């Protein structure tokens, strides 16, 4: 089992809402509900990750909407993975405008995850597509099954 | 012993089974209003342009973005979030130039631009004396 060395995630707020149920769907009104100032541009929370195994690889996925490849830093060492991400604030053409609603977070975070296997660091591949980061991390050779030939 | 075998029919849901089981989440939104229009940004990571639908009807903007998981139900070592489709609806309180609404999806961010109808734009009113 993997234990990320981070304190408990604070509920499912900034990055995820609870699934909504069609029958109780209410419209958000753009003008009626203006968030109080302190909530605007909320500080970035650490995005959650999913980890699973695929054959000889450990896979990781993480949602990073609005993040460019250059703003992601991945470091692999032994059985540790360090992920640093920066999300830039949305620049607006200041045409006498105002924010009516601010729910998304910006900022920077670094997260270290200890994996159940040591990795073959040089073969780790990262892909950022449609705002989702996917890491393919091959296990170190000594973790892979090794066929033993019977000597005659 | 006399037993009658009962045939159990198993029906599979139609369509893409992987994405059908997903819940819908409310995509977080930023909304900015300027003199020419309203911009709505929604976080929809994992959604591809083909899976996005944006509709404007009777003053309400509805956005739906569907996600197709790359792997079906893996055995997670750690699962901190659930994959899901995105949905959000906003009531827009001003007249919109419907023909010119645009939507763009980049890096998992959907940007919908709603230009104001000409009458809704602020106009300087000359004061005659």
XYZ file of N, CA and C in Angstrom:
843
model
N 0.850 -1.198 0.000
C 0.000 0.000 0.000
C 0.882 1.243 0.000
N 0.442 2.230 -0.667
C 1.251 3.449 -0.768
C 0.808 4.437 0.289
N 1.748 5.068 0.943
C 1.354 6.138 1.864
C 1.988 7.424 1.402
N 1.196 8.336 0.894
C 1.777 9.627 0.528
C 2.142 10.362 1.800
N 3.326 10.984 1.832
C 3.662 11.624 3.101
C 3.160 13.059 3.115
N 1.896 13.167 3.187
C 1.223 14.449 3.229
C 0.059 14.325 4.203
N -0.295 15.412 4.850
C -1.434 15.307 5.762
C -2.731 15.044 4.995
N -3.725 14.621 5.707
C -5.016 14.296 5.115
C -5.504 15.395 4.178
N -6.009 15.007 3.075
C -6.566 15.969 2.138
C -7.788 16.637 2.771
N -7.958 17.889 2.499
C -9.055 18.625 3.109
C -10.326 18.411 2.318
N -10.942 17.290 2.522
C -12.227 17.051 1.883
C -12.109 17.041 0.375
N -13.136 17.302 -0.290
C -13.121 17.267 -1.751
C -13.545 18.627 -2.274
N -12.902 19.660 -1.797
C -13.370 20.976 -2.199
C -12.743 21.561 -3.451
N -11.641 22.246 -3.328
C -11.191 23.072 -4.442
C -11.076 22.343 -5.774
N -10.651 21.085 -5.769
C -10.451 20.438 -7.053
C -11.624 19.568 -7.465
N -12.480 19.263 -6.545
C -13.601 18.392 -6.888
C -14.841 18.793 -6.109
N -15.966 18.812 -6.749
C -17.218 18.961 -5.999
C -17.828 17.574 -5.863
N -18.838 17.486 -5.062
C -19.516 16.188 -4.977
C -20.287 15.973 -6.270
N -20.468 14.722 -6.645
C -21.231 14.472 -7.878
C -22.625 15.081 -7.743
N -23.104 15.701 -8.797
C -24.413 16.322 -8.640
C -25.501 15.369 -9.114
N -26.660 15.543 -8.562
C -27.778 14.679 -8.894
C -28.746 15.454 -9.767
N -29.077 14.911 -10.933
C -29.869 15.664 -11.910
C -31.169 16.207 -11.342
N -31.829 15.506 -10.465
C -33.138 15.950 -10.008
C -33.082 17.213 -9.170
N -31.966 17.447 -8.505
C -31.909 18.632 -7.652
C -30.987 19.682 -8.226
N -30.942 19.724 -9.510
C -30.037 20.653 -10.187
C -30.565 22.076 -10.099
N -29.748 22.951 -9.598
C -30.143 24.357 -9.585
C -29.204 25.140 -10.481
N -29.696 26.174 -11.057
C -28.838 27.009 -11.881
C -27.977 27.880 -10.994
N -26.749 28.080 -11.407
C -25.960 29.113 -10.763
C -26.289 30.399 -11.490
N -26.451 31.421 -10.766
C -26.678 32.683 -11.450
C -25.383 33.468 -11.442
N -25.018 33.921 -12.602
C -23.748 34.616 -12.736
C -23.705 35.882 -11.904
N -24.799 36.556 -11.814
C -24.773 37.868 -11.153
C -25.192 37.851 -9.703
N -25.959 36.886 -9.313
C -26.482 36.944 -7.951
C -25.520 36.463 -6.899
N -24.611 35.605 -7.282
C -23.754 35.020 -6.259
C -22.310 35.443 -6.477
N -21.930 36.531 -5.873
C -20.541 36.990 -5.998
C -19.776 36.541 -4.766
N -18.693 35.813 -4.994
C -17.933 35.284 -3.870
C -17.309 36.415 -3.064
N -17.243 36.221 -1.756
C -16.559 37.236 -0.947
C -15.084 37.302 -1.319
N -14.470 38.454 -1.103
C -13.103 38.693 -1.543
C -12.092 37.655 -1.070
N -12.256 37.151 0.154
C -11.235 36.259 0.670
C -11.169 34.946 -0.079
N -12.237 34.598 -0.792
C -12.250 33.310 -1.480
C -11.743 33.428 -2.908
N -11.534 34.670 -3.364
C -11.139 34.834 -4.763
C -9.713 34.364 -4.973
N -9.515 33.603 -6.008
C -8.177 33.102 -6.297
C -7.627 32.284 -5.146
N -8.392 31.323 -4.709
C -8.019 30.512 -3.540
C -6.625 29.915 -3.691
N -5.942 29.784 -2.600
C -4.607 29.188 -2.611
C -4.686 27.773 -3.134
N -3.669 27.388 -3.860
C -3.710 26.095 -4.534
C -3.588 24.935 -3.551
N -4.485 24.024 -3.661
C -4.399 22.832 -2.841
C -3.630 21.779 -3.612
N -3.105 20.822 -2.916
C -2.357 19.757 -3.569
C -3.333 18.883 -4.335
N -3.141 18.741 -5.635
C -4.099 17.930 -6.383
C -3.959 16.456 -6.036
N -5.067 15.761 -6.001
C -5.035 14.327 -5.698
C -4.456 13.533 -6.870
N -3.910 12.372 -6.567
C -3.358 11.493 -7.606
C -3.968 10.105 -7.497
N -3.927 9.397 -8.596
C -4.316 7.987 -8.611
C -3.101 7.188 -9.032
N -2.882 6.057 -8.352
C -1.739 5.208 -8.660
C -2.209 3.781 -8.877
N -1.672 3.155 -9.918
C -2.003 1.745 -10.113
C -0.857 1.060 -10.854
N -0.942 -0.267 -10.920
C 0.093 -1.032 -11.607
C -0.413 -1.497 -12.951
N 0.502 -1.453 -13.916
C 0.180 -2.003 -15.232
C 1.372 -2.827 -15.654
N 1.334 -4.116 -15.389
C 2.460 -4.980 -15.736
C 3.696 -4.588 -14.944
N 4.753 -4.251 -15.658
C 6.001 -3.881 -14.996
C 6.075 -2.400 -14.657
N 4.962 -1.706 -14.879
C 4.978 -0.260 -14.631
C 4.090 0.143 -13.470
N 4.509 1.206 -12.791
C 3.619 1.873 -11.844
C 3.096 3.103 -12.574
N 1.785 3.268 -12.592
C 1.171 4.380 -13.319
C 0.647 5.412 -12.338
N 0.758 6.674 -12.750
C 0.215 7.749 -11.939
C -0.587 8.678 -12.826
N -1.718 9.128 -12.356
C -2.440 10.165 -13.082
C -2.842 11.264 -12.105
N -2.849 12.485 -12.638
C -3.107 13.650 -11.807
C -3.744 14.706 -12.701
N -4.759 15.387 -12.188
C -5.432 16.389 -13.008
C -4.786 17.750 -12.811
N -4.288 18.319 -13.878
C -3.620 19.622 -13.813
C -4.159 20.540 -14.900
N -5.413 20.977 -14.758
C -5.968 21.833 -15.807
C -5.234 23.162 -15.858
N -5.027 23.680 -17.062
C -4.402 24.987 -17.227
C -2.915 25.014 -16.955
N -2.295 23.863 -16.859
C -0.858 23.804 -16.571
C -0.114 23.426 -17.844
N 0.965 24.150 -18.116
C 1.764 23.843 -19.303
C 2.894 22.881 -18.936
N 3.383 22.165 -19.946
C 4.453 21.194 -19.702
C 5.650 21.824 -19.002
N 5.968 23.061 -19.361
C 7.125 23.717 -18.753
C 6.953 24.022 -17.276
N 5.718 23.961 -16.779
C 5.466 24.275 -15.375
C 5.412 23.030 -14.498
N 5.783 21.898 -15.078
C 5.759 20.646 -14.316
C 7.178 20.141 -14.170
N 7.544 19.788 -12.936
C 8.874 19.280 -12.675
C 8.749 17.921 -12.006
N 9.344 16.914 -12.626
C 9.217 15.561 -12.084
C 10.591 15.018 -11.734
N 10.731 14.529 -10.520
C 12.012 13.992 -10.093
C 11.797 12.600 -9.505
N 12.565 11.644 -10.025
C 12.418 10.270 -9.550
C 13.734 9.795 -8.961
N 13.668 9.215 -7.765
C 14.883 8.719 -7.147
C 14.540 7.514 -6.284
N 15.034 6.344 -6.688
C 14.749 5.141 -5.908
C 13.263 4.841 -5.938
N 12.629 4.901 -4.778
C 11.187 4.644 -4.731
C 10.411 5.922 -4.426
N 11.068 7.069 -4.619
C 10.426 8.339 -4.341
C 10.159 9.098 -5.625
N 9.004 9.726 -5.624
C 8.635 10.563 -6.762
C 8.329 11.949 -6.236
N 8.961 12.952 -6.818
C 8.673 14.321 -6.407
C 8.073 15.080 -7.574
N 6.934 15.672 -7.312
C 6.180 16.356 -8.356
C 6.029 17.821 -7.956
N 6.510 18.730 -8.818
C 6.354 20.166 -8.559
C 5.569 20.777 -9.693
N 4.532 21.514 -9.347
C 3.657 22.063 -10.378
C 3.354 23.515 -10.070
N 3.304 24.308 -11.111
C 2.933 25.709 -10.940
C 1.775 26.017 -11.882
N 0.739 26.582 -11.339
C -0.372 26.983 -12.194
C -0.442 28.502 -12.200
N -0.360 29.064 -13.412
C -0.323 30.517 -13.541
C -1.713 31.100 -13.414
N -1.743 32.332 -12.951
C -3.037 33.010 -12.854
C -3.509 33.416 -14.241
N -4.771 33.306 -14.438
C -5.365 33.654 -15.725
C -5.236 35.161 -15.942
N -4.556 35.533 -17.027
C -4.454 36.967 -17.314
C -5.692 37.402 -18.078
N -6.194 38.531 -17.723
C -7.369 39.010 -18.449
C -7.040 40.318 -19.141
N -7.633 40.522 -20.284
C -7.478 41.815 -20.932
C -8.300 42.791 -20.113
N -7.616 43.656 -19.419
C -8.321 44.540 -18.498
C -9.161 45.576 -19.230
N -10.306 45.146 -19.724
C -11.170 46.104 -20.407
C -12.266 46.536 -19.438
N -11.873 47.218 -18.414
C -12.833 47.644 -17.378
C -13.666 46.471 -16.919
N -12.983 45.429 -16.549
C -13.741 44.245 -16.192
C -13.736 43.985 -14.707
N -14.501 42.985 -14.306
C -14.503 42.572 -12.913
C -14.765 41.076 -12.846
N -14.233 40.446 -11.822
C -14.471 39.027 -11.608
C -15.831 38.852 -10.945
N -16.648 38.014 -11.522
C -17.952 37.731 -10.937
C -17.895 36.476 -10.077
N -16.963 35.606 -10.418
C -16.859 34.340 -9.706
C -15.444 33.827 -9.825
N -14.901 33.338 -8.693
C -13.534 32.829 -8.699
C -13.512 31.533 -7.908
N -13.490 30.425 -8.586
C -13.520 29.149 -7.868
C -12.252 28.344 -8.055
N -11.526 28.645 -9.125
C -10.367 27.816 -9.427
C -9.163 28.341 -8.663
N -8.237 27.451 -8.390
C -7.077 27.867 -7.605
C -5.855 28.028 -8.497
N -4.970 28.871 -8.067
C -3.688 29.050 -8.765
C -2.594 28.898 -7.731
N -1.365 28.822 -8.210
C -0.272 28.758 -7.260
C 0.655 27.609 -7.568
N 1.343 27.185 -6.528
C 2.407 26.215 -6.709
C 2.330 25.137 -5.629
N 2.711 23.944 -5.978
C 2.788 22.933 -4.936
C 3.885 21.947 -5.279
N 4.394 21.298 -4.256
C 5.345 20.203 -4.451
C 4.847 19.039 -3.617
N 4.913 17.878 -4.194
C 4.392 16.710 -3.510
C 5.360 15.562 -3.657
N 5.621 14.846 -2.588
C 6.523 13.696 -2.639
C 5.725 12.444 -2.324
N 5.885 11.457 -3.163
C 5.159 10.207 -2.956
C 6.159 9.074 -2.865
N 5.957 8.231 -1.853
C 6.816 7.055 -1.711
C 6.080 5.879 -2.310
N 6.713 5.238 -3.277
C 6.055 4.152 -4.002
C 6.433 2.805 -3.416
N 5.640 1.791 -3.694
C 5.949 0.469 -3.143
C 7.102 -0.231 -3.860
N 7.585 0.361 -4.943
C 8.682 -0.273 -5.668
C 9.728 0.763 -5.998
N 10.945 0.305 -6.104
C 11.959 1.191 -6.656
C 11.761 1.260 -8.160
N 12.106 2.424 -8.705
C 11.842 2.620 -10.123
C 13.112 2.630 -10.951
N 12.897 2.341 -12.210
C 13.973 2.468 -13.186
C 13.898 3.928 -13.661
N 14.534 4.810 -12.885
C 14.349 6.255 -13.078
C 14.538 6.729 -14.515
N 15.524 6.143 -15.190
C 15.798 6.653 -16.541
C 14.713 6.323 -17.543
N 13.854 5.357 -17.205
C 12.853 4.966 -18.191
C 11.476 5.550 -17.891
N 11.404 6.457 -16.919
C 10.104 7.037 -16.566
C 9.641 7.969 -17.682
N 8.371 7.826 -18.072
C 7.827 8.689 -19.122
C 6.669 9.513 -18.575
N 6.600 10.758 -19.011
C 5.529 11.634 -18.556
C 4.789 12.214 -19.750
N 3.477 12.303 -19.604
C 2.662 12.823 -20.693
C 1.623 13.773 -20.107
N 1.446 14.932 -20.728
C 0.447 15.897 -20.257
C -0.523 16.135 -21.403
N -1.751 15.680 -21.225
C -2.702 15.757 -22.332
C -4.075 16.131 -21.802
N -4.682 17.170 -22.404
C -6.009 17.618 -21.954
C -6.050 17.895 -20.450
N -4.936 18.399 -19.920
C -4.922 18.751 -18.507
C -4.732 17.589 -17.560
N -4.392 16.417 -18.088
C -4.138 15.271 -17.215
C -2.687 14.834 -17.370
N -1.982 14.724 -16.245
C -0.602 14.243 -16.264
C -0.619 12.741 -16.045
N 0.040 12.009 -16.935
C 0.126 10.561 -16.766
C 1.593 10.180 -16.728
N 1.983 9.465 -15.683
C 3.362 9.006 -15.571
C 3.411 7.492 -15.715
N 4.332 7.037 -16.555
C 4.563 5.604 -16.691
C 5.928 5.346 -16.084
N 5.955 4.625 -14.978
C 7.189 4.456 -14.225
C 7.549 2.977 -14.139
N 8.516 2.562 -14.951
C 8.886 1.140 -14.901
C 9.552 0.792 -13.570
N 9.209 -0.374 -13.068
C 9.829 -0.824 -11.827
C 11.299 -1.155 -12.093
N 12.113 -1.032 -11.068
C 13.526 -1.374 -11.199
C 13.639 -2.852 -11.539
N 14.659 -3.229 -12.307
C 14.777 -4.621 -12.766
C 14.642 -5.660 -11.668
N 15.147 -5.380 -10.474
C 15.090 -6.434 -9.463
C 13.683 -6.674 -8.948
N 12.712 -5.819 -9.371
C 11.326 -6.054 -8.977
C 10.560 -6.829 -10.031
N 11.183 -6.971 -11.186
C 10.432 -7.659 -12.240
C 10.659 -9.141 -12.150
N 9.654 -9.911 -12.555
C 9.835 -11.369 -12.503
C 11.000 -11.777 -13.403
N 11.783 -12.662 -12.890
C 12.967 -13.075 -13.635
C 12.870 -14.562 -13.915
N 12.882 -14.901 -15.172
C 12.747 -16.325 -15.543
C 14.032 -17.063 -15.265
N 13.904 -18.161 -14.587
C 15.089 -18.951 -14.274
C 15.093 -20.180 -15.180
N 16.164 -20.342 -15.904
C 16.239 -21.488 -16.822
C 16.743 -22.712 -16.064
N 16.089 -23.810 -16.350
C 16.512 -25.066 -15.729
C 17.744 -25.598 -16.430
N 18.715 -25.914 -15.649
C 19.921 -26.487 -16.266
C 19.724 -27.978 -16.399
N 20.126 -28.476 -17.573
C 19.917 -29.921 -17.784
C 21.028 -30.691 -17.104
N -33.245 -35.645 -7.321
C -33.822 -34.342 -7.052
C -34.101 -33.627 -8.354
N -35.272 -33.081 -8.401
C -35.669 -32.428 -9.624
C -35.438 -30.931 -9.523
N -34.482 -30.454 -10.265
C -34.274 -29.003 -10.236
C -34.465 -28.452 -11.632
N -35.062 -27.310 -11.680
C -35.237 -26.652 -12.977
C -34.192 -25.562 -13.103
N -33.454 -25.648 -14.161
C -32.441 -24.609 -14.366
C -33.122 -23.343 -14.880
N -32.803 -22.252 -14.284
C -33.367 -20.984 -14.744
C -32.274 -20.220 -15.457
N -32.595 -19.820 -16.644
C -31.584 -19.080 -17.407
C -31.523 -17.650 -16.918
N -30.334 -17.231 -16.568
C -30.156 -15.860 -16.119
C -29.608 -15.044 -17.271
N -30.360 -14.036 -17.635
C -29.901 -13.205 -18.747
C -29.119 -12.027 -18.192
N -27.929 -11.850 -18.714
C -27.151 -10.693 -18.282
C -27.114 -9.710 -19.434
N -27.577 -8.510 -19.177
C -27.525 -7.515 -20.254
C -26.436 -6.506 -19.962
N -25.686 -6.223 -20.966
C -24.636 -5.223 -20.835
C -25.193 -3.852 -21.183
N -24.791 -2.818 -20.471
C -25.255 -1.481 -20.884
C -24.705 -1.148 -22.268
N -25.491 -0.438 -23.012
C -25.052 -0.126 -24.371
C -24.078 1.030 -24.342
N -23.364 1.183 -25.370
C -22.417 2.298 -25.441
C -21.109 1.957 -24.767
N -20.321 2.940 -24.529
C -19.008 2.737 -23.951
C -19.148 2.443 -22.462
N -18.927 1.221 -22.090
C -19.168 0.842 -20.697
C -18.259 1.586 -19.733
N -17.047 1.846 -20.177
C -16.086 2.498 -19.294
C -16.581 3.874 -18.864
N -17.065 4.670 -19.837
C -17.411 6.037 -19.461
C -18.834 6.155 -18.958
N -19.661 5.115 -19.144
C -21.035 5.221 -18.696
C -21.145 5.212 -17.192
N -20.220 4.559 -16.509
C -20.344 4.408 -15.070
C -19.879 5.632 -14.298
N -19.408 6.635 -14.973
C -18.831 7.758 -14.269
C -19.889 8.714 -13.745
N -19.561 9.319 -12.612
C -20.449 10.324 -12.042
C -20.232 11.653 -12.750
N -21.120 12.591 -12.508
C -20.967 13.938 -13.042
C -20.516 14.860 -11.922
N -19.533 15.677 -12.235
C -19.054 16.648 -11.263
C -19.332 18.059 -11.768
N -19.464 18.978 -10.822
C -19.601 20.379 -11.216
C -18.210 20.925 -11.472
N -17.961 21.349 -12.685
C -16.642 21.893 -12.990
C -16.470 23.241 -12.306
N -15.344 23.460 -11.610
C -15.126 24.778 -10.994
C -15.002 25.845 -12.081
N -15.505 27.038 -11.776
C -15.580 28.077 -12.792
C -15.039 29.410 -12.309
N -14.434 30.130 -13.231
C -14.078 31.529 -13.017
C -14.883 32.314 -14.043
N -15.472 33.414 -13.620
C -16.260 34.217 -14.562
C -15.810 35.661 -14.486
N -15.563 36.214 -15.646
C -15.071 37.585 -15.743
C -15.973 38.366 -16.668
N -16.356 39.557 -16.238
C -17.199 40.385 -17.086
C -16.447 41.638 -17.469
N -16.433 41.951 -18.763
C -15.848 43.224 -19.179
C -16.851 43.952 -20.060
N -16.419 45.057 -20.651
C -17.375 45.886 -21.385
C -17.946 45.189 -22.609
N -17.210 44.224 -23.162
C -17.683 43.587 -24.395
C -18.376 42.251 -24.185
N -18.160 41.636 -23.064
C -18.776 40.330 -22.898
C -18.414 39.667 -21.591
N -18.798 38.416 -21.497
C -18.515 37.619 -20.302
C -17.655 36.432 -20.702
N -16.627 36.171 -19.909
C -15.781 35.012 -20.145
C -15.967 34.016 -19.020
N -16.174 32.770 -19.390
C -16.338 31.711 -18.396
C -15.225 30.692 -18.603
N -14.466 30.413 -17.531
C -13.434 29.378 -17.622
C -13.833 28.220 -16.736
N -13.781 27.016 -17.288
C -14.128 25.828 -16.510
C -12.973 24.848 -16.555
N -12.679 24.225 -15.423
C -11.651 23.187 -15.409
C -12.289 21.866 -15.798
N -11.835 21.311 -16.919
C -12.397 20.030 -17.379
C -11.271 19.075 -17.765
N -10.355 18.783 -16.844
C -9.235 17.910 -17.213
C -9.704 16.533 -17.621
N -9.106 15.998 -18.672
C -9.478 14.673 -19.141
C -10.538 14.700 -20.226
N -11.164 15.845 -20.459
C -12.182 15.901 -21.508
C -11.532 16.333 -22.821
N -11.950 15.686 -23.903
C -11.447 16.043 -25.230
C -12.488 16.920 -25.918
N -12.058 17.741 -26.903
C -13.012 18.635 -27.580
C -14.260 17.913 -28.106
N -14.094 16.675 -28.576
C -15.254 15.949 -29.123
C -16.294 15.658 -28.061
N -15.860 15.652 -26.816
C -16.802 15.294 -25.754
C -17.466 16.485 -25.094
N -17.201 17.688 -25.637
C -17.733 18.891 -24.997
C -18.962 19.387 -25.740
N -20.008 19.762 -24.984
C -21.155 20.405 -25.621
C -21.497 21.661 -24.831
N -21.637 22.745 -25.567
C -21.958 24.039 -24.959
C -23.252 24.522 -25.582
N -24.249 24.768 -24.774
C -25.520 25.261 -25.326
C -25.971 26.485 -24.563
N -26.635 27.354 -25.288
C -27.187 28.566 -24.686
C -28.653 28.625 -25.056
N -29.496 28.603 -24.039
C -30.918 28.596 -24.328
C -31.664 29.360 -23.255
N -32.517 30.258 -23.699
C -33.345 31.048 -22.764
C -32.532 31.648 -21.632
N -31.414 32.248 -21.996
C -30.621 32.931 -20.972
C -29.813 32.025 -20.081
N -29.731 30.717 -20.379
C -28.930 29.810 -19.556
C -27.838 29.175 -20.402
N -26.619 29.217 -19.875
C -25.484 28.592 -20.545
C -25.251 27.231 -19.909
N -25.309 26.185 -20.709
C -25.088 24.831 -20.182
C -23.861 24.228 -20.810
N -22.996 23.681 -19.982
C -21.782 23.061 -20.495
C -21.725 21.626 -19.997
N -21.404 20.723 -20.899
C -21.223 19.332 -20.510
C -19.969 18.822 -21.195
N -19.090 18.184 -20.440
C -17.855 17.654 -21.011
C -17.699 16.219 -20.544
N -17.604 15.306 -21.496
C -17.492 13.908 -21.086
C -16.055 13.430 -21.160
N -15.748 12.510 -20.262
C -14.391 12.011 -20.103
C -14.390 10.527 -20.425
N -13.404 10.101 -21.195
C -13.274 8.666 -21.462
C -12.026 8.185 -20.744
N -12.169 7.329 -19.749
C -10.983 6.882 -19.010
C -10.059 6.072 -19.907
N -8.763 6.229 -19.704
C -7.810 5.509 -20.540
C -7.704 4.045 -20.138
N -7.919 3.787 -18.839
C -7.857 2.397 -18.363
C -9.185 2.091 -17.709
N -9.687 0.901 -17.897
C -10.951 0.592 -17.245
C -10.710 -0.099 -15.916
N -11.184 0.537 -14.862
C -11.159 0.007 -13.505
C -9.858 -0.708 -13.121
N -8.768 0.073 -13.057
C -7.515 -0.588 -12.645
C -7.562 -0.929 -11.164
N -6.655 -1.816 -10.750
C -6.513 -2.119 -9.330
C -5.652 -1.020 -8.747
N -6.268 -0.086 -8.056
C -5.529 1.066 -7.573
C -4.629 0.720 -6.400
N -3.411 1.256 -6.425
C -2.548 1.210 -5.248
C -2.978 2.343 -4.326
N -3.393 3.437 -4.969
C -3.846 4.611 -4.236
C -4.836 5.347 -5.110
N -6.019 5.591 -4.600
C -6.994 6.336 -5.377
C -7.470 7.521 -4.559
N -7.055 8.709 -4.972
C -7.421 9.902 -4.217
C -8.549 10.667 -4.874
N -8.823 10.356 -6.134
C -9.949 11.028 -6.759
C -10.639 10.085 -7.714
N -11.863 10.426 -8.000
C -12.684 9.614 -8.885
C -12.773 10.314 -10.222
N -12.711 9.560 -11.282
C -12.890 10.166 -12.597
C -14.360 10.480 -12.804
N -14.637 11.519 -13.541
C -16.040 11.837 -13.782
C -16.201 12.777 -14.945
N -17.431 12.881 -15.417
C -17.746 13.862 -16.451
C -17.995 15.198 -15.755
N -18.059 16.244 -16.557
C -18.270 17.580 -15.989
C -19.559 18.182 -16.506
N -20.158 18.987 -15.652
C -21.420 19.617 -16.042
C -21.556 20.898 -15.248
N -22.103 21.925 -15.867
C -22.349 23.181 -15.136
C -23.344 23.985 -15.935
N -24.211 24.693 -15.240
C -25.162 25.574 -15.916
C -25.166 26.913 -15.217
N -25.189 27.964 -15.997
C -25.244 29.313 -15.449
C -26.393 30.071 -16.066
N -27.040 30.872 -15.233
C -28.057 31.768 -15.779
C -27.372 33.095 -16.048
N -27.440 33.555 -17.277
C -26.783 34.811 -17.644
C -27.840 35.896 -17.640
N -27.620 36.926 -16.831
C -28.670 37.922 -16.648
C -28.697 39.071 -17.634
N -27.878 38.982 -18.679
C -27.869 40.095 -19.642
C -28.036 39.548 -21.060
N -28.482 40.385 -21.993
C -28.650 39.895 -23.369
C -27.304 39.548 -23.992
N -27.274 38.418 -24.679
C -26.042 37.916 -25.262
C -26.170 37.847 -26.782
N -25.083 38.134 -27.464
C -25.023 37.988 -28.918
C -24.796 36.508 -29.213
N -25.899 35.774 -29.268
C -25.831 34.314 -29.315
C -25.025 33.766 -30.490
N -25.161 34.412 -31.638
C -24.472 33.909 -32.828
C -22.967 33.879 -32.665
N -22.460 34.767 -31.792
C -21.011 34.886 -31.676
C -20.428 34.299 -30.403
N -21.141 33.415 -29.777
C -20.584 32.724 -28.606
C -19.504 31.774 -29.097
N -18.356 31.786 -28.413
C -17.278 30.871 -28.809
C -16.845 30.027 -27.616
N -16.302 28.859 -27.923
C -15.792 27.980 -26.868
C -14.474 27.387 -27.331
N -13.502 27.346 -26.408
C -12.183 26.839 -26.752
C -11.677 25.941 -25.627
N -11.111 24.813 -25.979
C -10.608 23.881 -24.970
C -9.103 23.731 -25.110
N -8.368 24.112 -24.067
C -6.910 23.994 -24.096
C -6.404 23.501 -22.754
N -5.549 22.477 -22.777
C -4.936 21.983 -21.540
C -5.970 21.703 -20.451
N -7.102 21.150 -20.852
C -8.092 20.800 -19.843
C -8.852 21.986 -19.275
N -8.734 23.148 -19.931
C -9.469 24.354 -19.509
C -10.413 24.746 -20.638
N -11.678 24.893 -20.315
C -12.633 25.299 -21.328
C -12.935 26.775 -21.144
N -12.809 27.537 -22.214
C -13.084 28.970 -22.150
C -14.269 29.280 -23.051
N -15.349 29.747 -22.459
C -16.532 30.136 -23.227
C -16.631 31.654 -23.183
N -16.758 32.236 -24.350
C -16.839 33.687 -24.434
C -18.239 34.064 -24.908
N -18.930 34.874 -24.131
C -20.278 35.312 -24.481
C -20.252 36.818 -24.731
N -20.276 37.215 -26.008
C -20.266 38.663 -26.268
C -21.620 39.261 -25.892
N -21.563 40.463 -25.393
C -22.814 41.117 -25.019
C -23.539 41.566 -26.279
N -24.850 41.482 -26.246
C -25.644 42.026 -27.350
C -25.457 43.530 -27.338
N -25.527 44.099 -28.504
C -25.205 45.519 -28.646
C -25.905 46.385 -27.605
N -27.137 46.085 -27.352
C -27.907 46.918 -26.418
C -27.367 46.828 -25.002
N -26.674 45.738 -24.672
C -26.219 45.548 -23.289
C -24.899 46.246 -23.018
N -24.221 46.651 -24.080
C -22.921 47.297 -23.842
C -23.140 48.678 -23.253
N -22.248 49.051 -22.425
C -22.374 50.371 -21.805
C -22.153 51.434 -22.872
N -22.954 52.380 -22.842
C -22.811 53.448 -23.830
C -22.733 54.766 -23.113
N -21.896 55.613 -23.618
C -21.830 56.952 -23.023
C -23.025 57.742 -23.536
N -23.663 58.353 -22.623
C -24.843 59.130 -23.011
C -24.487 60.594 -22.920
N -24.612 61.265 -24.046
C -24.267 62.688 -24.075
C -25.357 63.476 -23.351
N -24.917 64.394 -22.568
C -25.889 65.211 -21.841
C -26.089 66.506 -22.602
N -27.298 66.672 -22.998
C -27.570 67.901 -23.755
C -28.011 68.974 -22.792
N -27.635 70.163 -23.178
C -28.111 71.248 -22.318
C -28.772 72.315 -23.169
